[in-house]
GROMACS .gro file of N, CA and C in nm:
model
  462
    1MET      N    1   0.085  -0.118   0.000
    1MET     CA    2   0.000   0.000   0.000
    1MET      C    3   0.090   0.125   0.000
    2VAL      N    4   0.062   0.217  -0.085
    2VAL     CA    5   0.145   0.336  -0.102
    2VAL      C    6   0.146   0.424   0.022
    3ASP      N    7   0.034   0.439   0.089
    3ASP     CA    8   0.025   0.532   0.202
    3ASP      C    9   0.083   0.476   0.332
    4LYS      N   10   0.114   0.350   0.335
    4LYS     CA   11   0.169   0.291   0.456
    4LYS      C   12   0.319   0.312   0.459
    5ILE      N   13   0.370   0.352   0.572
    5ILE     CA   14   0.512   0.378   0.585
    5ILE      C   15   0.575   0.260   0.656
    6THR      N   16   0.681   0.207   0.603
    6THR     CA   17   0.752   0.100   0.672
    6THR      C   18   0.857   0.162   0.762
    7VAL      N   19   0.909   0.082   0.853
    7VAL     CA   20   1.016   0.130   0.941
    7VAL      C   21   1.132   0.180   0.857
    8PHE      N   22   1.168   0.106   0.753
    8PHE     CA   23   1.280   0.145   0.668
    8PHE      C   24   1.255   0.281   0.604
    9ASP      N   25   1.133   0.304   0.555
    9ASP     CA   26   1.100   0.433   0.495
    9ASP      C   27   1.118   0.546   0.595
   10ASN      N   28   1.076   0.524   0.719
   10ASN     CA   29   1.091   0.628   0.821
   10ASN      C   30   1.237   0.659   0.849
   11ILE      N   31   1.320   0.557   0.854
   11ILE     CA   32   1.462   0.580   0.877
   11ILE      C   33   1.520   0.661   0.762
   12CYS      N   34   1.484   0.622   0.641
   12CYS     CA   35   1.538   0.688   0.523
   12CYS      C   36   1.494   0.834   0.511
   13ARG      N   37   1.373   0.863   0.550
   13ARG     CA   38   1.327   1.001   0.536
   13ARG      C   39   1.357   1.084   0.660
   14GLY      N   40   1.418   1.024   0.761
   14GLY     CA   41   1.464   1.100   0.877
   14GLY      C   42   1.358   1.134   0.979
   15VAL      N   43   1.247   1.063   0.980
   15VAL     CA   44   1.144   1.090   1.080
   15VAL      C   45   1.198   1.051   1.217
   16ASP      N   46   1.177   1.138   1.313
   16ASP     CA   47   1.227   1.114   1.449
   16ASP      C   48   1.126   1.029   1.525
   17MET      N   49   1.134   0.897   1.510
   17MET     CA   50   1.046   0.807   1.584
   17MET      C   51   1.129   0.743   1.694
   18ASN      N   52   1.077   0.747   1.816
   18ASN     CA   53   1.155   0.684   1.923
   18ASN      C   54   1.144   0.533   1.914
   19GLU      N   55   1.236   0.465   1.979
   19GLU     CA   56   1.244   0.320   1.970
   19GLU      C   57   1.118   0.249   2.019
   20LYS      N   58   1.044   0.313   2.109
   20LYS     CA   59   0.923   0.251   2.161
   20LYS      C   60   0.822   0.227   2.049
   21ILE      N   61   0.817   0.315   1.952
   21ILE     CA   62   0.723   0.302   1.842
   21ILE      C   63   0.762   0.187   1.750
   22TYR      N   64   0.892   0.169   1.725
   22TYR     CA   65   0.937   0.060   1.638
   22TYR      C   66   0.882  -0.074   1.682
   23GLY      N   67   0.879  -0.098   1.812
   23GLY     CA   68   0.830  -0.225   1.864
   23GLY      C   69   0.681  -0.247   1.846
   24LEU      N   70   0.608  -0.141   1.811
   24LEU     CA   71   0.464  -0.152   1.791
   24LEU      C   72   0.425  -0.169   1.644
   25ILE      N   73   0.521  -0.156   1.555
   25ILE     CA   74   0.494  -0.171   1.412
   25ILE      C   75   0.500  -0.318   1.375
   26GLY      N   76   0.397  -0.364   1.307
   26GLY     CA   77   0.394  -0.503   1.261
   26GLY      C   78   0.326  -0.600   1.356
   27LEU      N   79   0.260  -0.548   1.461
   27LEU     CA   80   0.187  -0.638   1.551
   27LEU      C   81   0.073  -0.704   1.475
   28LYS      N   82   0.055  -0.832   1.497
   28LYS     CA   83  -0.050  -0.907   1.428
   28LYS      C   84  -0.187  -0.873   1.488
   29TYR      N   85  -0.284  -0.852   1.400
   29TYR     CA   86  -0.421  -0.821   1.442
   29TYR      C   87  -0.491  -0.946   1.493
   30GLY      N   88  -0.565  -0.931   1.601
   30GLY     CA   89  -0.648  -1.041   1.649
   30GLY      C   90  -0.680  -1.026   1.796
   31PHE      N   91  -0.740  -1.129   1.851
   31PHE     CA   92  -0.786  -1.128   1.989
   31PHE      C   93  -0.723  -1.238   2.074
   32SER      N   94  -0.630  -1.312   2.018
   32SER     CA   95  -0.562  -1.419   2.089
   32SER      C   96  -0.434  -1.368   2.152
   33GLU      N   97  -0.372  -1.454   2.231
   33GLU     CA   98  -0.243  -1.423   2.293
   33GLU      C   99  -0.142  -1.385   2.184
   34GLY      N  100  -0.072  -1.274   2.205
   34GLY     CA  101   0.029  -1.230   2.110
   34GLY      C  102  -0.026  -1.147   1.995
   35GLU      N  103  -0.157  -1.126   1.993
   35GLU     CA  104  -0.220  -1.045   1.889
   35GLU      C  105  -0.277  -0.918   1.953
   36SER      N  106  -0.318  -0.825   1.869
   36SER     CA  107  -0.371  -0.699   1.921
   36SER      C  108  -0.479  -0.643   1.828
   37HIS      N  109  -0.571  -0.570   1.887
   37HIS     CA  110  -0.670  -0.493   1.810
   37HIS      C  111  -0.637  -0.346   1.834
   38CYS      N  112  -0.714  -0.255   1.779
   38CYS     CA  113  -0.678  -0.113   1.785
   38CYS      C  114  -0.670  -0.060   1.929
   39VAL      N  115  -0.761  -0.101   2.015
   39VAL     CA  116  -0.757  -0.056   2.154
   39VAL      C  117  -0.635  -0.116   2.225
   40GLY      N  118  -0.606  -0.241   2.195
   40GLY     CA  119  -0.488  -0.305   2.252
   40GLY      C  120  -0.360  -0.235   2.209
   41LEU      N  121  -0.355  -0.189   2.085
   41LEU     CA  122  -0.239  -0.114   2.036
   41LEU      C  123  -0.224   0.016   2.115
   42CYS      N  124  -0.334   0.086   2.136
   42CYS     CA  125  -0.329   0.210   2.216
   42CYS      C  126  -0.282   0.180   2.358
   43ARG      N  127  -0.333   0.074   2.415
   43ARG     CA  128  -0.294   0.034   2.551
   43ARG      C  129  -0.143   0.007   2.558
   44LYS      N  130  -0.090  -0.067   2.460
   44LYS     CA  131   0.053  -0.098   2.458
   44LYS      C  132   0.136   0.028   2.444
   45PHE      N  133   0.093   0.120   2.360
   45PHE     CA  134   0.165   0.247   2.342
   45PHE      C  135   0.173   0.322   2.474
   46TYR      N  136   0.062   0.331   2.544
   46TYR     CA  137   0.058   0.404   2.671
   46TYR      C  138   0.140   0.332   2.778
   47GLU      N  139   0.135   0.200   2.782
   47GLU     CA  140   0.216   0.123   2.877
   47GLU      C  141   0.365   0.147   2.854
   48LEU      N  142   0.406   0.145   2.727
   48LEU     CA  143   0.547   0.166   2.694
   48LEU      C  144   0.598   0.304   2.737
   49HIS      N  145   0.507   0.399   2.740
   49HIS     CA  146   0.544   0.535   2.780
   49HIS      C  147   0.528   0.560   2.930
   50GLY      N  148   0.476   0.460   3.001
   50GLY     CA  149   0.458   0.474   3.145
   50GLY      C  150   0.343   0.566   3.182
   51TRP      N  151   0.249   0.583   3.090
   51TRP     CA  152   0.134   0.670   3.116
   51TRP      C  153   0.027   0.589   3.186
   52ARG      N  154  -0.048   0.654   3.275
   52ARG     CA  155  -0.143   0.586   3.363
   52ARG      C  156  -0.268   0.534   3.294
   53GLU      N  157  -0.308   0.593   3.184
   53GLU     CA  158  -0.431   0.551   3.116
   53GLU      C  159  -0.413   0.408   3.063
   54ASN      N  160  -0.509   0.320   3.095
   54ASN     CA  161  -0.494   0.180   3.055
   54ASN      C  162  -0.606   0.130   2.963
   55PHE      N  163  -0.699   0.218   2.927
   55PHE     CA  164  -0.808   0.185   2.836
   55PHE      C  165  -0.893   0.069   2.889
   56GLN      N  166  -0.900   0.058   3.021
   56GLN     CA  167  -0.982  -0.044   3.087
   56GLN      C  168  -1.101   0.026   3.154
   57ASP      N  169  -1.218  -0.031   3.135
   57ASP     CA  170  -1.338   0.027   3.197
   57ASP      C  171  -1.396  -0.064   3.304
   58GLY      N  172  -1.320  -0.163   3.347
   58GLY     CA  173  -1.366  -0.255   3.450
   58GLY      C  174  -1.437  -0.378   3.397
   59LYS      N  175  -1.458  -0.383   3.267
   59LYS     CA  176  -1.522  -0.499   3.206
   59LYS      C  177  -1.418  -0.578   3.128
   60ALA      N  178  -1.447  -0.703   3.100
   60ALA     CA  179  -1.354  -0.790   3.027
   60ALA      C  180  -1.334  -0.740   2.884
   61ASP      N  181  -1.213  -0.760   2.835
   61ASP     CA  182  -1.184  -0.727   2.695
   61ASP      C  183  -1.258  -0.824   2.604
   62PRO      N  184  -1.291  -0.780   2.483
   62PRO     CA  185  -1.357  -0.870   2.389
   62PRO      C  186  -1.263  -0.982   2.346
   63GLU      N  187  -1.320  -1.098   2.321
   63GLU     CA  188  -1.241  -1.214   2.280
   63GLU      C  189  -1.258  -1.247   2.132
   64THR      N  190  -1.351  -1.177   2.066
   64THR     CA  191  -1.375  -1.199   1.923
   64THR      C  192  -1.406  -1.065   1.856
   65LEU      N  193  -1.397  -1.063   1.725
   65LEU     CA  194  -1.432  -0.943   1.650
   65LEU      C  195  -1.580  -0.909   1.670
   66GLU      N  196  -1.664  -1.010   1.677
   66GLU     CA  197  -1.807  -0.987   1.697
   66GLU      C  198  -1.833  -0.915   1.830
   67GLU      N  199  -1.766  -0.963   1.937
   67GLU     CA  200  -1.780  -0.897   2.067
   67GLU      C  201  -1.727  -0.754   2.061
   68PHE      N  202  -1.615  -0.737   1.993
   68PHE     CA  203  -1.555  -0.604   1.981
   68PHE      C  204  -1.652  -0.509   1.912
   69ASN      N  205  -1.708  -0.551   1.799
   69ASN     CA  206  -1.800  -0.466   1.723
   69ASN      C  207  -1.932  -0.443   1.796
   70LYS      N  208  -1.973  -0.540   1.877
   70LYS     CA  209  -2.102  -0.529   1.945
   70LYS      C  210  -2.107  -0.415   2.045
   71ASN      N  211  -2.006  -0.403   2.132
   71ASN     CA  212  -2.014  -0.297   2.232
   71ASN      C  213  -1.881  -0.239   2.277
   72HIS      N  214  -1.769  -0.291   2.231
   72HIS     CA  215  -1.642  -0.239   2.280
   72HIS      C  216  -1.612  -0.099   2.227
   73LYS      N  217  -1.655  -0.069   2.106
   73LYS     CA  218  -1.629   0.065   2.050
   73LYS      C  219  -1.702   0.173   2.131
   74LEU      N  220  -1.824   0.144   2.170
   74LEU     CA  221  -1.899   0.238   2.254
   74LEU      C  222  -1.832   0.251   2.391
   75ARG      N  223  -1.785   0.139   2.445
   75ARG     CA  224  -1.713   0.142   2.573
   75ARG      C  225  -1.587   0.226   2.562
   76LEU      N  226  -1.515   0.215   2.449
   76LEU     CA  227  -1.394   0.295   2.428
   76LEU      C  228  -1.428   0.444   2.427
   77LEU      N  229  -1.531   0.481   2.354
   77LEU     CA  230  -1.569   0.623   2.347
   77LEU      C  231  -1.608   0.676   2.485
   78ARG      N  232  -1.681   0.599   2.561
   78ARG     CA  233  -1.717   0.641   2.697
   78ARG      C  234  -1.592   0.660   2.783
   79TYR      N  235  -1.498   0.566   2.773
   79TYR     CA  236  -1.373   0.575   2.848
   79TYR      C  237  -1.296   0.701   2.809
   80LEU      N  238  -1.286   0.727   2.680
   80LEU     CA  239  -1.213   0.844   2.633
   80LEU      C  240  -1.279   0.974   2.679
   81LEU      N  241  -1.410   0.981   2.668
   81LEU     CA  242  -1.482   1.102   2.711
   81LEU      C  243  -1.466   1.127   2.861
   82LYS      N  244  -1.457   1.020   2.938
   82LYS     CA  245  -1.444   1.032   3.083
   82LYS      C  246  -1.301   1.068   3.126
   83ASN      N  247  -1.201   1.017   3.055
   83ASN     CA  248  -1.063   1.027   3.102
   83ASN      C  249  -0.970   1.115   3.018
   84PHE      N  250  -1.016   1.164   2.906
   84PHE     CA  251  -0.934   1.242   2.815
   84PHE      C  252  -1.005   1.372   2.778
   85ASP      N  253  -0.931   1.464   2.719
   85ASP     CA  254  -0.988   1.587   2.665
   85ASP      C  255  -1.001   1.572   2.513
   86LYS      N  256  -1.113   1.617   2.459
   86LYS     CA  257  -1.140   1.602   2.316
   86LYS      C  258  -1.061   1.705   2.235
   87VAL      N  259  -1.010   1.661   2.121
   87VAL     CA  260  -0.938   1.747   2.027
   87VAL      C  261  -1.012   1.736   1.893
   88LYS      N  262  -1.052   1.849   1.837
   88LYS     CA  263  -1.133   1.845   1.715
   88LYS      C  264  -1.056   1.875   1.587
   89ASP      N  265  -0.939   1.934   1.597
   89ASP     CA  266  -0.864   1.978   1.480
   89ASP      C  267  -0.739   1.893   1.462
   90THR      N  268  -0.720   1.840   1.342
   90THR     CA  269  -0.602   1.757   1.316
   90THR      C  270  -0.472   1.835   1.333
   91TYR      N  271  -0.477   1.966   1.310
   91TYR     CA  272  -0.355   2.046   1.322
   91TYR      C  273  -0.319   2.076   1.468
   92ALA      N  274  -0.408   2.042   1.561
   92ALA     CA  275  -0.380   2.064   1.703
   92ALA      C  276  -0.332   1.935   1.772
   93LEU      N  277  -0.317   1.828   1.695
   93LEU     CA  278  -0.277   1.701   1.755
   93LEU      C  279  -0.136   1.705   1.811
   94GLU      N  280  -0.117   1.630   1.919
   94GLU     CA  281   0.013   1.618   1.984
   94GLU      C  282   0.048   1.472   1.998
   95TYR      N  283   0.176   1.445   2.017
   95TYR     CA  284   0.227   1.310   2.034
   95TYR      C  285   0.147   1.238   2.144
   96GLY      N  286   0.097   1.120   2.112
   96GLY     CA  287   0.023   1.040   2.209
   96GLY      C  288  -0.127   1.059   2.206
   97ASP      N  289  -0.178   1.154   2.129
   97ASP     CA  290  -0.323   1.171   2.120
   97ASP      C  291  -0.386   1.048   2.054
   98VAL      N  292  -0.500   1.006   2.105
   98VAL     CA  293  -0.575   0.894   2.048
   98VAL      C  294  -0.662   0.950   1.936
   99VAL      N  295  -0.643   0.900   1.816
   99VAL     CA  296  -0.714   0.948   1.698
   99VAL      C  297  -0.826   0.850   1.665
  100ILE      N  298  -0.947   0.903   1.649
  100ILE     CA  299  -1.063   0.822   1.612
  100ILE      C  300  -1.096   0.854   1.466
  101PHE      N  301  -1.109   0.750   1.385
  101PHE     CA  302  -1.140   0.772   1.244
  101PHE      C  303  -1.238   0.666   1.195
  102ASN      N  304  -1.305   0.696   1.084
  102ASN     CA  305  -1.410   0.612   1.029
  102ASN      C  306  -1.368   0.567   0.889
  103ILE      N  307  -1.353   0.437   0.873
  103ILE     CA  308  -1.320   0.380   0.742
  103ILE      C  309  -1.436   0.290   0.701
  104LEU      N  310  -1.503   0.327   0.593
  104LEU     CA  311  -1.614   0.248   0.539
  104LEU      C  312  -1.721   0.219   0.644
  105GLY      N  313  -1.751   0.318   0.729
  105GLY     CA  314  -1.854   0.303   0.830
  105GLY      C  315  -1.808   0.230   0.955
  106ASP      N  316  -1.681   0.198   0.963
  106ASP     CA  317  -1.628   0.125   1.077
  106ASP      C  318  -1.536   0.215   1.159
  107LEU      N  319  -1.559   0.222   1.288
  107LEU     CA  320  -1.482   0.307   1.378
  107LEU      C  321  -1.348   0.243   1.411
  108HIS      N  322  -1.240   0.320   1.402
  108HIS     CA  323  -1.105   0.273   1.432
  108HIS      C  324  -1.035   0.377   1.518
  109CYS      N  325  -0.928   0.335   1.586
  109CYS     CA  326  -0.847   0.430   1.661
  109CYS      C  327  -0.700   0.399   1.641
  110GLY      N  328  -0.620   0.501   1.661
  110GLY     CA  329  -0.475   0.490   1.651
  110GLY      C  330  -0.414   0.596   1.740
  111ILE      N  331  -0.283   0.609   1.734
  111ILE     CA  332  -0.211   0.706   1.817
  111ILE      C  333  -0.132   0.800   1.726
  112PHE      N  334  -0.147   0.930   1.751
  112PHE     CA  335  -0.070   1.030   1.677
  112PHE      C  336   0.074   1.027   1.726
  113ILE      N  337   0.170   1.015   1.631
  113ILE     CA  338   0.310   1.005   1.670
  113ILE      C  339   0.394   1.121   1.615
  114GLY      N  340   0.328   1.222   1.561
  114GLY     CA  341   0.399   1.339   1.512
  114GLY      C  342   0.416   1.338   1.362
  115HIS      N  343   0.451   1.453   1.308
  115HIS     CA  344   0.477   1.470   1.164
  115HIS      C  345   0.358   1.428   1.079
  116GLY      N  346   0.237   1.435   1.134
  116GLY     CA  347   0.116   1.396   1.061
  116GLY      C  348   0.090   1.247   1.059
  117ASP      N  349   0.171   1.169   1.125
  117ASP     CA  350   0.160   1.023   1.121
  117ASP      C  351   0.086   0.968   1.242
  118ILE      N  352   0.016   0.856   1.219
  118ILE     CA  353  -0.045   0.781   1.328
  118ILE      C  354   0.001   0.636   1.317
  119ILE      N  355   0.002   0.567   1.430
  119ILE     CA  356   0.022   0.423   1.429
  119ILE      C  357  -0.113   0.362   1.461
  120ALA      N  358  -0.154   0.267   1.378
  120ALA     CA  359  -0.287   0.205   1.393
  120ALA      C  360  -0.282   0.065   1.333
  121MET      N  361  -0.386  -0.010   1.359
  121MET     CA  362  -0.398  -0.140   1.296
  121MET      C  363  -0.439  -0.119   1.150
  122GLU      N  364  -0.391  -0.206   1.065
  122GLU     CA  365  -0.424  -0.199   0.924
  122GLU      C  366  -0.576  -0.213   0.906
  123VAL      N  367  -0.633  -0.131   0.820
  123VAL     CA  368  -0.777  -0.139   0.795
  123VAL      C  369  -0.801  -0.166   0.646
  124PRO      N  370  -0.903  -0.246   0.615
  124PRO     CA  371  -0.991  -0.311   0.711
  124PRO      C  372  -0.916  -0.420   0.787
  125CYS      N  373  -0.956  -0.437   0.913
  125CYS     CA  374  -0.893  -0.536   0.999
  125CYS      C  375  -0.938  -0.676   0.959
  126GLY      N  376  -0.849  -0.768   0.967
  126GLY     CA  377  -0.882  -0.906   0.935
  126GLY      C  378  -0.758  -0.993   0.940
  127GLU      N  379  -0.773  -1.116   0.900
  127GLU     CA  380  -0.661  -1.209   0.903
  127GLU      C  381  -0.546  -1.155   0.820
  128GLY      N  382  -0.429  -1.154   0.878
  128GLY     CA  383  -0.311  -1.103   0.809
  128GLY      C  384  -0.285  -0.955   0.831
  129SER      N  385  -0.380  -0.884   0.891
  129SER     CA  386  -0.361  -0.741   0.918
  129SER      C  387  -0.256  -0.721   1.027
  130ARG      N  388  -0.186  -0.611   1.019
  130ARG     CA  389  -0.082  -0.578   1.117
  130ARG      C  390  -0.088  -0.429   1.147
  131SER      N  391  -0.022  -0.391   1.255
  131SER     CA  392  -0.013  -0.249   1.288
  131SER      C  393   0.088  -0.183   1.194
  132ALA      N  394   0.065  -0.056   1.163
  132ALA     CA  395   0.152   0.016   1.070
  132ALA      C  396   0.143   0.165   1.100
  133VAL      N  397   0.232   0.240   1.040
  133VAL     CA  398   0.230   0.384   1.050
  133VAL      C  399   0.167   0.438   0.922
  134TYR      N  400   0.074   0.532   0.938
  134TYR     CA  401   0.002   0.590   0.825
  134TYR      C  402   0.026   0.739   0.816
  135LYS      N  403   0.042   0.785   0.693
  135LYS     CA  404   0.060   0.927   0.667
  135LYS      C  405  -0.073   1.001   0.680
  136TYR      N  406  -0.061   1.130   0.705
  136TYR     CA  407  -0.177   1.218   0.720
  136TYR      C  408  -0.272   1.207   0.601
  137LYS      N  409  -0.220   1.203   0.481
  137LYS     CA  410  -0.307   1.200   0.362
  137LYS      C  411  -0.394   1.074   0.359
  138PHE      N  412  -0.352   0.968   0.428
  138PHE     CA  413  -0.432   0.846   0.432
  138PHE      C  414  -0.550   0.859   0.527
  139TRP      N  415  -0.529   0.918   0.646
  139TRP     CA  416  -0.633   0.916   0.749
  139TRP      C  417  -0.708   1.047   0.766
  140LYS      N  418  -0.662   1.158   0.708
  140LYS     CA  419  -0.725   1.289   0.734
  140LYS      C  420  -0.872   1.295   0.694
  141LYS      N  421  -0.910   1.234   0.583
  141LYS     CA  422  -1.049   1.238   0.538
  141LYS      C  423  -1.140   1.153   0.625
  142ALA      N  424  -1.082   1.055   0.695
  142ALA     CA  425  -1.160   0.966   0.781
  142ALA      C  426  -1.163   1.014   0.926
  143PHE      N  427  -1.090   1.122   0.957
  143PHE     CA  428  -1.078   1.172   1.094
  143PHE      C  429  -1.214   1.216   1.149
  144LEU      N  430  -1.245   1.170   1.270
  144LEU     CA  431  -1.366   1.214   1.340
  144LEU      C  432  -1.330   1.309   1.454
  145CYS      N  433  -1.238   1.267   1.540
  145CYS     CA  434  -1.192   1.349   1.651
  145CYS      C  435  -1.072   1.279   1.715
  146ALA      N  436  -1.017   1.342   1.815
  146ALA     CA  437  -0.906   1.282   1.887
  146ALA      C  438  -0.923   1.312   2.035
  147PHE      N  439  -0.844   1.244   2.115
  147PHE     CA  440  -0.850   1.264   2.260
  147PHE      C  441  -0.709   1.273   2.315
  148ARG      N  442  -0.690   1.372   2.404
  148ARG     CA  443  -0.560   1.397   2.466
  148ARG      C  444  -0.565   1.361   2.613
  149ARG      N  445  -0.460   1.296   2.658
  149ARG     CA  446  -0.453   1.261   2.801
  149ARG      C  447  -0.450   1.388   2.884
  150ARG      N  448  -0.516   1.380   2.998
  150ARG     CA  449  -0.519   1.493   3.090
  150ARG      C  450  -0.393   1.494   3.173
  151GLU      N  451  -0.341   1.612   3.197
  151GLU     CA  452  -0.223   1.625   3.279
  151GLU      C  453  -0.258   1.586   3.423
  152VAL      N  454  -0.166   1.516   3.486
  152VAL     CA  455  -0.186   1.470   3.623
  152VAL      C  456  -0.116   1.566   3.717
  153ASP      N  457  -0.185   1.607   3.823
  153ASP     CA  458  -0.124   1.692   3.924
  153ASP      C  459  -0.018   1.611   3.999
  154VAL      N  460   0.100   1.669   4.010
  154VAL     CA  461   0.209   1.599   4.078
  154VAL      C  462   0.221   1.645   4.220
   0.00000   0.00000   0.00000
């Protein structure tokens, strides 16, 4: 896919991606051990950065795509509205913002990593899909909103 950036492409074009992001590129999509879905990718990103948000709402994670589509997306939006601040403009995005976008009527999320890029699961999601970095021109038309972590009082 032309709009997908590989790790090698990022190195060659000089994008400043920290090593934590490299480990999140190429994760296999799914709901089994060793696999990840879009919310799981966000969770891993935040864990790697030591940020407190865990994308858990006290209920069990979905074990299938059907369970995920049935109510997990609504649960994610509720969690984000409760624990994050909404960002409406793509030009106001900051590193670590959770980006919500709509591809073919299906809600997806990823993480803004700077330079107009997001890391997200390949869409449409399915067997063989993996996490990748996407350029702004790929996701900007599908952008719905984003959410920024709230600063914690120290």
